[in-house]
Amino acid sequence: MYSFSVYSSPITFPFCFAVHTWIVLESPEFGIKRYEIHKFINKKTGNYFYINIQAPTEGMPIFMIPRKFYSKKKFKSKILFSLNGEEIRRVVENIEREIPNYPYLNKYHLYPGPNSNTFTRWVLNLNEVTKNIKLPLNAFGGSSSFF
């Protein structure tokens, strides 16, 4: 089965009034993958992009200072949007193919962006089916102003 979902979670204290968003894709070819941008550079890729750093629906840690001491307590995630079924196969395949072309892999700013929400907005803009999905107002950096 093919599935495309957008999740959100409050970000780490003291900024928990804002949300972090991410994309979850599922396909028979690659299983389930969580894609997101984080404020820390990924040592494997040398940029801010992560795949499966957390479980697909797992929310953000409540405390994360310093980074290596993640809080075991996490905020609950919220599903913002989801599409399932064979009819979205092209959507999932297009997103999977285009993700390496995200223009801000090497740039991150908590506010005003680009950040995790900028990435989610960019992914949503890739397909007509998802282009009009609105991110929450507290998904700072999730506007189309970066594209």
Short mmCIF file of C-alpha atoms in Angstrom, two decimals, residues 1-11 18-26 32-38 52 54-60 75-84 95 115-121 123-124 130 133-140 142:
data_model
loop_
_atom_site.label_atom_id
_atom_site.label_comp_id
_atom_site.label_asym_id
_atom_site.label_seq_id
_atom_site.Cartn_x
_atom_site.Cartn_y
_atom_site.Cartn_z
CA MET A 1 0.00 0.00 0.00
CA TYR A 2 1.04 3.58 -0.63
CA SER A 3 0.67 6.25 2.03
CA PHE A 4 1.63 9.91 2.43
CA SER A 5 1.21 11.67 5.78
CA VAL A 6 2.16 14.97 7.37
CA TYR A 7 2.67 15.08 11.15
CA SER A 8 3.37 17.83 13.64
CA SER A 9 4.52 18.05 17.23
CA PRO A 10 5.34 20.95 19.54
CA ILE A 11 9.04 21.66 19.43
CA ALA A 18 5.65 26.39 17.74
CA VAL A 19 5.44 23.09 15.85
CA HIS A 20 7.90 20.88 13.98
CA THR A 21 6.45 19.09 10.94
CA TRP A 22 7.65 16.04 9.03
CA ILE A 23 6.65 13.73 6.20
CA VAL A 24 6.00 9.98 6.40
CA LEU A 25 5.90 7.94 3.20
CA GLU A 26 5.04 4.27 2.80
CA ILE A 32 7.84 3.31 5.91
CA LYS A 33 10.19 6.31 6.04
CA ARG A 34 10.11 9.49 8.09
CA TYR A 35 11.71 12.52 6.38
CA GLU A 36 12.54 15.75 8.16
CA ILE A 37 14.90 18.63 8.68
CA HIS A 38 16.46 19.16 12.14
CA ASN A 52 14.07 7.73 10.27
CA GLN A 54 12.67 8.75 15.17
CA ALA A 55 9.71 6.42 14.79
CA PRO A 56 7.26 7.64 12.12
CA THR A 57 4.64 9.01 14.55
CA GLU A 58 6.89 9.86 17.52
CA GLY A 59 6.66 13.45 18.75
CA MET A 60 9.55 15.72 19.63
CA PHE A 75 5.19 15.58 23.01
CA LYS A 76 2.38 13.75 21.25
CA SER A 77 2.36 14.04 17.49
CA LYS A 78 -0.67 15.08 15.51
CA ILE A 79 -1.53 13.90 12.03
CA LEU A 80 -2.26 16.92 9.85
CA PHE A 81 -2.96 15.15 6.58
CA SER A 82 -2.95 11.65 5.16
CA LEU A 83 -3.58 9.97 1.81
CA ASN A 84 -3.64 6.19 1.38
CA ILE A 95 8.19 12.87 -3.47
CA ASN A 115 13.54 24.88 8.76
CA SER A 116 11.54 21.65 9.13
CA ASN A 117 8.32 23.42 8.18
CA THR A 118 9.90 24.90 5.06
CA PHE A 119 10.84 21.37 4.01
CA THR A 120 7.29 20.11 4.62
CA ARG A 121 5.83 23.01 2.60
CA VAL A 123 7.25 18.62 -0.30
CA LEU A 124 3.56 19.58 -0.30
CA THR A 130 -1.10 18.17 -1.84
CA ILE A 133 -2.77 21.68 2.21
CA LYS A 134 -2.38 24.33 4.89
CA LEU A 135 0.16 24.00 7.67
CA PRO A 136 -0.77 25.37 11.11
CA LEU A 137 -0.07 29.07 11.74
CA ASN A 138 2.50 28.10 14.37
CA ALA A 139 4.48 26.09 11.80
CA PHE A 140 6.89 29.00 11.42
CA GLY A 142 6.09 26.83 6.51
#
